[in-house]
XYZ file of C-alpha atoms in Angstrom:
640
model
C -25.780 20.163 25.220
C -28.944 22.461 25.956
C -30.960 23.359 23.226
C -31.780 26.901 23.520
C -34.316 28.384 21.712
C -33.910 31.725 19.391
C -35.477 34.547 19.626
C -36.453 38.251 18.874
C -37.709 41.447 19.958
C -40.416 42.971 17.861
C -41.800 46.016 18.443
C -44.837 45.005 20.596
C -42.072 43.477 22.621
C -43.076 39.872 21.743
C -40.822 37.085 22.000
C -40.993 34.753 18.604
C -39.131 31.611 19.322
C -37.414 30.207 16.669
C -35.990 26.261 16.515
C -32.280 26.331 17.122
C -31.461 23.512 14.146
C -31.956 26.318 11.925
C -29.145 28.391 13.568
C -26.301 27.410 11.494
C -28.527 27.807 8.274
C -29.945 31.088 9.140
C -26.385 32.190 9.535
C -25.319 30.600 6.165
C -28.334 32.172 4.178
C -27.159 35.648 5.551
C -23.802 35.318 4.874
C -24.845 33.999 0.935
C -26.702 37.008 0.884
C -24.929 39.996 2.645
C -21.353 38.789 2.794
C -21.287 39.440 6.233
C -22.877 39.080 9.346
C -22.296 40.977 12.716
C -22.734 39.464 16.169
C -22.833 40.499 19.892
C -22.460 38.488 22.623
C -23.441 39.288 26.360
C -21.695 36.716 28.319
C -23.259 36.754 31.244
C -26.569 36.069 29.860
C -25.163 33.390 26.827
C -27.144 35.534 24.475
C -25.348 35.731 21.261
C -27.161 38.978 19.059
C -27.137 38.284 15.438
C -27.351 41.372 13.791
C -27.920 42.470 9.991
C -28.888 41.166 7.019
C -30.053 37.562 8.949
C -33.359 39.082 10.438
C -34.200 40.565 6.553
C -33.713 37.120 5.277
C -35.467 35.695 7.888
C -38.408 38.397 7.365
C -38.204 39.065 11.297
C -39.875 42.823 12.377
C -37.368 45.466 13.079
C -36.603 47.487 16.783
C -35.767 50.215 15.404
C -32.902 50.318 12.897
C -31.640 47.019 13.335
C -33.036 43.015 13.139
C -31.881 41.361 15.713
C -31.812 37.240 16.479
C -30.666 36.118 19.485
C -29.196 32.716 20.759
C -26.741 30.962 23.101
C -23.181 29.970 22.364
C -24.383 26.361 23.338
C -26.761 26.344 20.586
C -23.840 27.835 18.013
C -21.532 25.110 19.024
C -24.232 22.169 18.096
C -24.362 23.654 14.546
C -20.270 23.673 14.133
C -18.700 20.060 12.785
C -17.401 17.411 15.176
C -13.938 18.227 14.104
C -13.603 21.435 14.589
C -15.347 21.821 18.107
C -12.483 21.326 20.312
C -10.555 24.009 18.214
C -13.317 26.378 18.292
C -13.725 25.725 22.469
C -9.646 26.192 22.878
C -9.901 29.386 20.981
C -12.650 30.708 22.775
C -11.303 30.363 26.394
C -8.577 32.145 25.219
C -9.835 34.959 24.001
C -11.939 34.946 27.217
C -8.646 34.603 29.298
C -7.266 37.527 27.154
C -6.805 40.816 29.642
C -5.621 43.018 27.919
C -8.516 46.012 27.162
C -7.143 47.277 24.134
C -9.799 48.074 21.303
C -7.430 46.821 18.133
C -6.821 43.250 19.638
C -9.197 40.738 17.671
C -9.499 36.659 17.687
C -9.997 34.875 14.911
C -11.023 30.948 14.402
C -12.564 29.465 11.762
C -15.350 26.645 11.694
C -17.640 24.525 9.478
C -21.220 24.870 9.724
C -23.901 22.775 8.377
C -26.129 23.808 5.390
C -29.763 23.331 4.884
C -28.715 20.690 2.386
C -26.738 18.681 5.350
C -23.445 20.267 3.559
C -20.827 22.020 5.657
C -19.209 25.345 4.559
C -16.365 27.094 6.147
C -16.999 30.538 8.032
C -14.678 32.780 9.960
C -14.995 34.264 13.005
C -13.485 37.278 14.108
C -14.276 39.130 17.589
C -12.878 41.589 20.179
C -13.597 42.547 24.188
C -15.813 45.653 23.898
C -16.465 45.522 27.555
C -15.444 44.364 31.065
C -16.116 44.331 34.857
C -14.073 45.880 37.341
C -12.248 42.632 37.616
C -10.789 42.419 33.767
C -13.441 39.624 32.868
C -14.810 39.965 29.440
C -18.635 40.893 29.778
C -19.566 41.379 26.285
C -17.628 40.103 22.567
C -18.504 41.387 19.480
C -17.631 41.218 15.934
C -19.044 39.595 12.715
C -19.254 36.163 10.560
C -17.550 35.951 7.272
C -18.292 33.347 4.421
C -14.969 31.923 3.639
C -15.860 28.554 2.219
C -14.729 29.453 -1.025
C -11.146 30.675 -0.283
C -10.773 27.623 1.982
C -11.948 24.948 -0.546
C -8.702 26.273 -2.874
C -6.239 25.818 -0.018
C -7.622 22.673 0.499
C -7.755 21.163 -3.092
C -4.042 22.719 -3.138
C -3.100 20.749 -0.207
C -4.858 17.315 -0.602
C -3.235 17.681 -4.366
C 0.101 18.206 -2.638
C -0.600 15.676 -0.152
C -1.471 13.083 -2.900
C 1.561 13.370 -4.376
C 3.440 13.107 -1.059
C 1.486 9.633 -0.795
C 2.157 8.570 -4.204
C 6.209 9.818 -4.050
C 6.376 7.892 -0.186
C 4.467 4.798 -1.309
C 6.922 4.370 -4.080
C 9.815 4.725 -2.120
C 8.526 2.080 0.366
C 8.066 -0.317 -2.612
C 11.285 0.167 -4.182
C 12.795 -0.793 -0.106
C 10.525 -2.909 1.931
C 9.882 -6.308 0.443
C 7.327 -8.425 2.905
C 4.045 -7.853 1.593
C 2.471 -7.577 5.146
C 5.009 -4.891 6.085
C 4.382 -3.137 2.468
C 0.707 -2.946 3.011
C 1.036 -1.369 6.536
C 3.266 1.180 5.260
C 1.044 1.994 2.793
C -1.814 2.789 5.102
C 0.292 4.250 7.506
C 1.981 6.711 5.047
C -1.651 7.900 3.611
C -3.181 8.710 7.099
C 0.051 10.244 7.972
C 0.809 11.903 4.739
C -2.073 12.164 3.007
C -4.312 13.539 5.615
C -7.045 10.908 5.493
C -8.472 9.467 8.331
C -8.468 5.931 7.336
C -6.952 3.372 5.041
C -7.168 -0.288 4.790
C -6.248 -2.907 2.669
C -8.692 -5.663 2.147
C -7.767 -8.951 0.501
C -10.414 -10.879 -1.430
C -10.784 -14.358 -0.592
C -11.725 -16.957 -3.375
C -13.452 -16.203 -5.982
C -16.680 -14.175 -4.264
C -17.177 -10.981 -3.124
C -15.600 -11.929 0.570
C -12.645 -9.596 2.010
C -10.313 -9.817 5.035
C -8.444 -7.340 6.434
C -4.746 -7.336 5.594
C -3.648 -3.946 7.115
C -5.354 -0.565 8.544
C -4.117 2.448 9.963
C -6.274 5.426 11.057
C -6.677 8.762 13.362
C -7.213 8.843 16.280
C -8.419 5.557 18.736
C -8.968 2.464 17.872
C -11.583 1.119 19.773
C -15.001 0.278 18.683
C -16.670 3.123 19.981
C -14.500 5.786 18.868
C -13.556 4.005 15.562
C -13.670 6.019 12.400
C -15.060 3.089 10.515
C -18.564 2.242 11.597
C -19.904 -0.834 10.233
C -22.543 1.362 8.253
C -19.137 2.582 6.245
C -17.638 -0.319 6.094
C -20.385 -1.999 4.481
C -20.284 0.768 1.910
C -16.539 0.247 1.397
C -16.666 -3.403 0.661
C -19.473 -2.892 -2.048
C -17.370 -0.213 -3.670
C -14.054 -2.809 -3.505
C -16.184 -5.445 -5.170
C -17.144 -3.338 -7.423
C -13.634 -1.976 -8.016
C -12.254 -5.034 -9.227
C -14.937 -5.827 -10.885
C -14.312 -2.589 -13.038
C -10.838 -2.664 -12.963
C -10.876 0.960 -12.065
C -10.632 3.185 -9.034
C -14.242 3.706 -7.097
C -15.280 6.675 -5.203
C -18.304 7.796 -3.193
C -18.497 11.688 -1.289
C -21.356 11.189 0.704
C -20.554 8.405 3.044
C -21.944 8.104 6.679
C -18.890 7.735 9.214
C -18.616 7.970 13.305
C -20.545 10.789 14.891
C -22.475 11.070 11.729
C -19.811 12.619 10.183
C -20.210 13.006 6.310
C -17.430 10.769 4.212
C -15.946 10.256 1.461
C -14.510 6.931 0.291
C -12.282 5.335 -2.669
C -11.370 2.130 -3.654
C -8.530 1.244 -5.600
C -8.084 -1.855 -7.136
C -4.991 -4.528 -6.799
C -3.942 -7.057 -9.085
C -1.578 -9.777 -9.604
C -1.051 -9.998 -12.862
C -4.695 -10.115 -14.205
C -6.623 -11.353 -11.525
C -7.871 -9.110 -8.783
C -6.051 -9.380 -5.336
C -7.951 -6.978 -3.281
C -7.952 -2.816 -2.663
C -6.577 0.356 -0.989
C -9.577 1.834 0.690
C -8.924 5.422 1.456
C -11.620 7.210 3.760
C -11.263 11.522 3.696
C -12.817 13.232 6.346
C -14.875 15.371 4.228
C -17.848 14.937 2.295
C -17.011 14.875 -1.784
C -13.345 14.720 -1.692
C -13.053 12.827 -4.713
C -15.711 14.754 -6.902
C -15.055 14.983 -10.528
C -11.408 15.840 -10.109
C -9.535 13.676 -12.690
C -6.112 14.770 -11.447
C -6.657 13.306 -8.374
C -8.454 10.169 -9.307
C -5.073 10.193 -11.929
C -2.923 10.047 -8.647
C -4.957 7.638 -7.260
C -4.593 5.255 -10.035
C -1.448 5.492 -10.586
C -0.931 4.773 -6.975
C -3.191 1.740 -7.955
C -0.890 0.702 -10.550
C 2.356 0.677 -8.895
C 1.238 -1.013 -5.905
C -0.154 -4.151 -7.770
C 3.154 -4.284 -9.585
C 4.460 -4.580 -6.199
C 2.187 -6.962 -5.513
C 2.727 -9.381 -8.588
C 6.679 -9.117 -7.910
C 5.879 -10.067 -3.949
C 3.928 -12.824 -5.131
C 6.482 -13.975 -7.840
C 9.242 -13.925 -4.743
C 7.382 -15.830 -2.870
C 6.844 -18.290 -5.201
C 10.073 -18.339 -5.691
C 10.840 -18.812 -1.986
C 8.335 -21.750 -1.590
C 9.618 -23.365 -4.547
C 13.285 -22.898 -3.563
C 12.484 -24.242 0.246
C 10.522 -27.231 -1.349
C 13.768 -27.843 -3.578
C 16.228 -27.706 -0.873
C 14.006 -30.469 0.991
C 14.577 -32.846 -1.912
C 18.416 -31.767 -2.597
C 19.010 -32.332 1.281
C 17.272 -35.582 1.427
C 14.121 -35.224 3.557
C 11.491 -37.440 3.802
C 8.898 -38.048 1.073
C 6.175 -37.253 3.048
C 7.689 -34.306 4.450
C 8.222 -32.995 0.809
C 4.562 -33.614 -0.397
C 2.744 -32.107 2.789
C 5.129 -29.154 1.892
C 3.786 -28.859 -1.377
C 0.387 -29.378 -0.391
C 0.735 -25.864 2.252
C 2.494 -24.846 -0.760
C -0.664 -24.923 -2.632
C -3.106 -23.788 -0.237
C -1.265 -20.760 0.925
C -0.696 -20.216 -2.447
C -4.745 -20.269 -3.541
C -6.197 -19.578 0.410
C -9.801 -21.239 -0.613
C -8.577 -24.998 -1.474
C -7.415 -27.663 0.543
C -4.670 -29.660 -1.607
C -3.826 -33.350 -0.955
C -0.823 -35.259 -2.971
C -1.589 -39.346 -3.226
C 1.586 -40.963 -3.709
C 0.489 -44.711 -6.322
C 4.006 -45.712 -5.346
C 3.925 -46.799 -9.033
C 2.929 -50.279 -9.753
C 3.215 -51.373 -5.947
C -0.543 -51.203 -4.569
C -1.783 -48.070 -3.997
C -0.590 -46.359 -0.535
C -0.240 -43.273 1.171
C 3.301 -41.756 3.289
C 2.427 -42.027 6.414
C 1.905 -38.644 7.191
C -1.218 -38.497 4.991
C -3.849 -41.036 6.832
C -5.982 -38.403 7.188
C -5.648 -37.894 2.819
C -8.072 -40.684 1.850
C -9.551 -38.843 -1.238
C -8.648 -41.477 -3.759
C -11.232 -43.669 -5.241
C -9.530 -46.982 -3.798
C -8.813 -48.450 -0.065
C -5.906 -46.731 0.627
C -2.637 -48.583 2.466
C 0.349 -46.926 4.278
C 3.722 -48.434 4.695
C 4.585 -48.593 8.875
C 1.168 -47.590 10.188
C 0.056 -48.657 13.657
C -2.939 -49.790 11.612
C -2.904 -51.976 7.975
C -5.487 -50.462 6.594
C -7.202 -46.992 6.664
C -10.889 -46.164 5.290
C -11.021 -44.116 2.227
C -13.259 -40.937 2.440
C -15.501 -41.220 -0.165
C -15.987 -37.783 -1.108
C -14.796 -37.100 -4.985
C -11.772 -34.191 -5.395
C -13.529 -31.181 -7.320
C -10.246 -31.236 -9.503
C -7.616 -34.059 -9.735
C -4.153 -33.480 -11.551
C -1.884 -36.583 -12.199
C 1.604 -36.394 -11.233
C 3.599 -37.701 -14.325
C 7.314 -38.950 -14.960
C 9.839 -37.649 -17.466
C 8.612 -41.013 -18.862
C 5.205 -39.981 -18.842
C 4.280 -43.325 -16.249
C 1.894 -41.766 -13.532
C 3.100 -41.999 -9.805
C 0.306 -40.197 -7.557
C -2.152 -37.510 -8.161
C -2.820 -34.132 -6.655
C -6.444 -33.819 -5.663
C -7.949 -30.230 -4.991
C -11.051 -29.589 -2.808
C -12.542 -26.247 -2.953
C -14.049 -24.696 -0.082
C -16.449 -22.630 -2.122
C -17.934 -23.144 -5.453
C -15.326 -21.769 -7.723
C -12.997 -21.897 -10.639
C -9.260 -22.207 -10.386
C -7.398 -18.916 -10.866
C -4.102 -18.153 -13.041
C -1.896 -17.888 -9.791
C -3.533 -21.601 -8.736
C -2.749 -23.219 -11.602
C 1.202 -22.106 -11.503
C 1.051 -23.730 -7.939
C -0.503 -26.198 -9.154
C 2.237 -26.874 -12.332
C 5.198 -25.924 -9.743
C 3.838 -28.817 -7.789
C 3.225 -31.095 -9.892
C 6.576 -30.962 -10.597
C 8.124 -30.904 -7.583
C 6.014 -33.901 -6.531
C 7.593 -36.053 -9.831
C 11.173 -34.785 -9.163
C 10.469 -36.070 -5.539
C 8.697 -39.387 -6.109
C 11.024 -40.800 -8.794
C 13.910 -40.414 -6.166
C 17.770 -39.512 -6.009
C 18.651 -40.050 -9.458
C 18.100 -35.826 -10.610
C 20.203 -34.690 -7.870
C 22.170 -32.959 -9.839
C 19.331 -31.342 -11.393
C 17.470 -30.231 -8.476
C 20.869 -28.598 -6.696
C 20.979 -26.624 -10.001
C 17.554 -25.214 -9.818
C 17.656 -24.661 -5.772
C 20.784 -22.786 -6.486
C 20.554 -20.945 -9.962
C 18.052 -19.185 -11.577
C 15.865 -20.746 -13.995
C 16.125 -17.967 -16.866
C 19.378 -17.075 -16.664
C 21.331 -19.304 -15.410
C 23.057 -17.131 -12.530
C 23.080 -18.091 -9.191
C 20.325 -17.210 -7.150
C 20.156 -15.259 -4.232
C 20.491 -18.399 -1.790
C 23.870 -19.465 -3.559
C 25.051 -16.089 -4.012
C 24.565 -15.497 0.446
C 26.978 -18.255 0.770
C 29.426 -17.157 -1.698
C 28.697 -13.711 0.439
C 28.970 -15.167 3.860
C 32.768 -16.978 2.067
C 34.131 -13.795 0.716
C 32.936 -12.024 4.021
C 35.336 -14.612 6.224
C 38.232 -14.436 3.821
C 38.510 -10.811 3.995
C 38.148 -10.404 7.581
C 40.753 -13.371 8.433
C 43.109 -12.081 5.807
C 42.397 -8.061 5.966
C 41.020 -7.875 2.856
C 38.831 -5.435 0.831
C 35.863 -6.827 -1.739
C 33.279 -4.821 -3.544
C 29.019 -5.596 -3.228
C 27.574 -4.067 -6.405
C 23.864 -4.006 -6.493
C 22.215 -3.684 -10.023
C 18.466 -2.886 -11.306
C 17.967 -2.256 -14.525
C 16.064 0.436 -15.759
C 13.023 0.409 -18.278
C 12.395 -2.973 -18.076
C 9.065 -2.816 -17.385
C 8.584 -0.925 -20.527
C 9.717 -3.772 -22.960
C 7.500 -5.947 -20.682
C 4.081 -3.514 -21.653
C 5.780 -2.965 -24.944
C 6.565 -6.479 -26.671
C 5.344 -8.719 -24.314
C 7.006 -11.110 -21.151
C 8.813 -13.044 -23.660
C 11.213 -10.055 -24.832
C 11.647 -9.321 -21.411
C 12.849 -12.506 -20.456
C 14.782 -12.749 -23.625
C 16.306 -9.156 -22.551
C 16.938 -10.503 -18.876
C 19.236 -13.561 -20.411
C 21.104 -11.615 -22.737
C 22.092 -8.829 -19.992
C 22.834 -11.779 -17.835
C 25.382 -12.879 -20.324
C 27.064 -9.601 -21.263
C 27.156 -9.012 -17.496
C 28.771 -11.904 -16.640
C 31.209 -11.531 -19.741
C 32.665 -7.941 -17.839
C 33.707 -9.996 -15.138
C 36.563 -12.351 -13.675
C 36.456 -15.819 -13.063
C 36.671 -15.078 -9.644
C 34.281 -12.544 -9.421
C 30.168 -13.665 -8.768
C 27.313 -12.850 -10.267
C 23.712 -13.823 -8.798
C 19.855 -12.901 -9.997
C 18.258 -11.790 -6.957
C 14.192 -12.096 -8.794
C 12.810 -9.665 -11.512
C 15.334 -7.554 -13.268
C 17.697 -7.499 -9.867
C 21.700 -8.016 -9.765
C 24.351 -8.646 -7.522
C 27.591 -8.717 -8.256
C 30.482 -9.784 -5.461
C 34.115 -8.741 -6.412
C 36.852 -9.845 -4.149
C 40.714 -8.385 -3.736
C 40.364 -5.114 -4.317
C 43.000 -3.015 -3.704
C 41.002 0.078 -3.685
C 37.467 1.231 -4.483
C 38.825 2.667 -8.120
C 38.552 -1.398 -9.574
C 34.921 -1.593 -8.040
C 34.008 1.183 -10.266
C 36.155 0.151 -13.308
C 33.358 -2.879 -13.135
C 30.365 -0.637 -12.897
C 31.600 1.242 -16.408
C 32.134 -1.748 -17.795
C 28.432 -3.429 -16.672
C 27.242 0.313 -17.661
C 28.341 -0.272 -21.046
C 27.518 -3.473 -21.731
C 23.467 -3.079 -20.901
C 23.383 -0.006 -22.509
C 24.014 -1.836 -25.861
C 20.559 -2.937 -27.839
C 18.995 -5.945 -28.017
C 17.858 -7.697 -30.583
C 14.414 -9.571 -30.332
C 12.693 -10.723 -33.458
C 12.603 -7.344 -35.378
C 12.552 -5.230 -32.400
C 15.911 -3.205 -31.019
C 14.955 -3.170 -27.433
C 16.884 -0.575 -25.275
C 17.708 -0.958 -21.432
C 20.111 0.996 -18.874
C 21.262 0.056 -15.916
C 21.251 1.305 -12.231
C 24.635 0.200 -9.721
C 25.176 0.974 -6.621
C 28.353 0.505 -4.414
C 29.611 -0.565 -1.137
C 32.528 -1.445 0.110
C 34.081 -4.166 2.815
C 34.979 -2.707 5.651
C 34.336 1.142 4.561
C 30.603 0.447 4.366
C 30.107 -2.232 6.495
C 31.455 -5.358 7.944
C 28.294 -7.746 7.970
C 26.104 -9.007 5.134
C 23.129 -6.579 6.349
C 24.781 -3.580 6.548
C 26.760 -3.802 2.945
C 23.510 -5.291 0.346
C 21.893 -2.362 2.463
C 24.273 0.529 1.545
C 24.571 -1.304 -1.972
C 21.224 -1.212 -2.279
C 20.422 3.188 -0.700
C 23.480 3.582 -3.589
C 21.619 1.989 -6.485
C 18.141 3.936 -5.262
C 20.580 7.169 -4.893
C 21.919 6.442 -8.845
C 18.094 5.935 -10.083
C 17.058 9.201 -8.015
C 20.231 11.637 -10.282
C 18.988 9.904 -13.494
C 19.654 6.428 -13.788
C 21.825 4.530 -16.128
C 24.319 5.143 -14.154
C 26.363 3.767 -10.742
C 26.903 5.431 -7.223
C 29.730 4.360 -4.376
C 27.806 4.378 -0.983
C 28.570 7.660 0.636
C 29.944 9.698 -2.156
C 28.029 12.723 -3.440
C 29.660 13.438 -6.783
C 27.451 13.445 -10.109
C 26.990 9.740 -11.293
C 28.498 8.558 -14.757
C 26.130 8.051 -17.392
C 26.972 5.098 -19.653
C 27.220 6.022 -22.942
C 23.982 5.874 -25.269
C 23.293 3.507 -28.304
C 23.911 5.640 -30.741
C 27.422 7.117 -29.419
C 28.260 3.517 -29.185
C 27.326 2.814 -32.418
C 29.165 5.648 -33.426
């Protein structure tokens, strides 16, 4: 763009030239001080006539009556912010292209302008025709400046407090339904640059112990290409300092004044994520405005609360897939696979698990001499030669570098049988979530080495839950994919009931995980107790249910159950001296009203139960019916 000079007429007729970068704050400083300030412009020349109080506060001589300062529209449009420009330009032309002459018709835009201060503050600008050629082409615009920055900054906080709580009310809707942590976090940042109006957000995951992120999931305006990138490396420097810092604190971190692309003010928060009580990584939210945060506890209360709910989400992720590693380790042993295919499972198991060890399992084979499987001559961290059974080669060379941590792999008889040696890619200290890996596998590794004789054992715990004793969700999708042949070979009808309980996570923060798991088995039990032999009963991982009832007649029996499961939670429970209260949320599908695969009836069970929680919970919904949910009845009308 050119960069004009402005100037203005005093009354010798001399031209004072003025530097254009002071445009925009020459307007500002008028408008602070007079409200208002007029303008004329004379197309044909590009000379836009500021007129009124600017040339006072400027202390420019007079022509006459009037101060005048004069410019080019080029010049205005260098003052006006990056994002508004193409607005500004689109509104212009068409007030240019406008033909018709008559006196009452104005145009209106409105535009940020810089401050001396490097701020921006909103003006309006509002300007009619006042004269044309013979042809119909506008020859000169005039009309005025108005300071609106105030009146703007209130719709604003009004709709980035809305939009907040569309982000938070979205985000906790996709944790309730999506359960892959990759897809979760995209959602998330998808949802707040769609929803919440910010250009940017990211998730960074920390790796190890040190202050060192990768990228997990990012969504922003606009392209995506280097160039045109909203995050320049300048910001995203700043945003991984505020994320270490972040966890560090534990608390959300925010900064108003960040440099983005174009050299575009920013402003930037962090929230924190945890699993459990160690630090996973953060939401990084960048608004395209310069102190969006501020000092506005509401919406740092949004933001932490958004915080909050996603590391639950987290933590329960990472508890699944725990669960799933452990479970596909499990099924290895219970289906007879190879030793060696077992232990390099649970050495991925424990690397994926931590993501800055690398994990090797040395199997003693007891009192025989010391030896490897043979898909571990590459293991060599022991402290002895190492031999493998069926090698090309007898013997393999130990490496003789010493395991930062070793962990022996015990018997039920307490007789050692290999050891679990940990080597840490950088200096560190083992985290909570590494040492449950580390137990889990340790385990494993015993149950594996000392053979065939816990079969029965292990089938148990790759098919029922630990806690409770239900099935799990592996053994309850083949009693599902049974009952789902029977009924369509025989023209049946069964019932999926889908069950999460409510305020659980209360007793959790209340008395601690050891009344909620002592909650979790008794509901297990008095569920269970409601129903027929015939009838199943799974835990699908936190405080989840399914329940699979066959021969049904009708859809009346299905919800006979749910009153009866209703009831039964409902009643209190009893830990130590504590009368812990929980409810219960059902929802209801239906073979072959609701569906006729797998997918398609957990799924309606499951958009029932969310549909019971959303009318008040404790109560059960049939997929597809809008009638008011029953309420089970409360303690006290049962004790009653």
């Amino acid at each position: 763009m050119s960069q004009a000079c402005l100037t203005t007429t005093n009354a010798d007729d001399k031209i004072m030239e003025i530097s254009p970068h002071l445009l925009s704050a020459r307007i500002i400083s008028a408008l602070k001080n007079a409200g208002q300030l007029a303008f004329e412009w004379r197309i044909d020349e590009d000379e836009l006539m500021l007129i009124g109080g600017l040339c006072n506060v400027l202390r420019l001589r007079q022509v006459g009556t009037q101060s005048r300062a004069c410019d080019t529209t080029v010049a205005l449009l260098d003052c006006i912010h990056q994002g508004d420009r193409v607005r500004y330009l689109a509104d212009l032309h068409a007030a240019l292209k406008e033909r018709d002459d008559r006196s009452n018709i104005f145009h209106r835009t409105e535009v940020r302008l810089r401050t001396a201060d490097g701020r921006w503050q909103w003006i309006a600008l509002r300007a009619r025709v006042v004269e044309r050629d013979a042809s119909g082409r506008a020859r000169r615009m005039a009309g005025n400046f108005s300071n609106i920055h105030e009146k703007r900054g209130k719709e604003e906080s009004r709709l980035w407090e809305h939009r907040l709580q569309e982000v938070l009310r979205m985000s906790n809707q996709a944790i309730v339904r999506i359960k892959d942590r990759s897809a979760l976090f995209s959602e998330i940042c998808r949802i707040a640059v769609e929803h919440g109006g910010f250009q940017a957000a990211w998730i960074d995951l920390m790796q190890g112990g040190d202050d060192v992120f990768t990228l997990a999931a990012e969504h922003q305006r606009g392209p995506r290409d280097e160039d045109a990138s909203i995050l320049s490396p300048s910001l995203l420097c700043v945003a991984r300092r505020m994320a270490a810092a972040a966890m560090r604190r534990k608390c959300v971190q925010t900064s108003g004044d960040c440099i983005g692309h174009h050299s575009a003010t920013m402003s930037l928060a962090s929230l924190p994520i945890f699993a459990g009580e160690h630090p996973t990584g953060t939401l990084n939210l960048c608004a395209g405005q310069e102190d969006y945060f501020g000092d506005d506890d509401d919406r740092k209360s949004v933001l932490q609360e958004l915080a909050t709910n996603l590391s639950c989400a987290v933590q329960q992720l990472e508890q699944e897939s725990l669960q799933r590693g452990q479970n596909h380790i499990l099924n290895l042993i219970a289906t007879g696979a190879p030793l060696h295919d077992i232990l390099l499972q649970l050495s991925r198991f424990v690397e994926e698990r931590s993501g800055r060890v690398d994990c090797r399992i040395v199997d003693l084979h007891a009192e025989e001499e010391p030896g490897l499987p043979q898909a571990f001559p590459d293991a060599g961290l022991a402290r002895w030669p190492i031999r493998f059974k069926g090698a090309p080669s007898a013997r393999v060379t130990p490496i003789r570098r010493q395991p930062d941590s070793t962990w022996p792999i015990l018997g039920h008889d307490g007789k050692q049988h290999g050891e679990l040696n940990l080597h840490f890619k950088v200096p560190g200290t083992l985290l909570g979530k590494e040492r449950e890996a580390i137990a889990i596998a340790l385990r494993l590794a015993s149950i594996a080495i000392e053979g065939r004789v816990t079969e029965e054992r292990i089938r148990f715990l790759a098919h029922y839950d630990g806690l409770t004793g239900l099935p799990n969700r592996f053994l309850f999708k083949e009693y599902f994919e049974l009952a789902l042949r029977s009924a369509k070979r025989h023209h049946k009808k069964f019932a999926v009931l889908f069950l999460d309980l409510d305020k659980f996570k209360e007793i959790n923060d209340t008395h601690g995980h050891d009344a909620g798991d002592a909650v979790l088995r008794e509901v297990a039990r008095r569920l269970k107790a409601c129903l027929r032999h015939s009838d199943k009963i799974a835990r699908m991982g936190g405080d989840e249910f399914y329940v699979l009832i066959e021969d049904l007649e009708d859809g009346r029996h299905a919800a006979d159950v749910a009153e009866k499961l209703l009831d039964a939670a409902a009643r209190p429970i009893l830990f130590g001296t504590h009368e812990c209260q929980v409810g219960v949320s059902i929802g209801i599908s239906l073979y072959p009203d609701h569906g006729v695969t797998a997918a398609s009836l957990i799924g309606n069970a499951d958009a029932a139960m969310y549909q019971a929680k959303q009318t008040g919970r404790n109560g059960y919904r049939i997929h597809g019916k809008t009638g008011a949910t029953r309420k089970a009845a409360t303690a006290t009308q049962d004790a009653g």
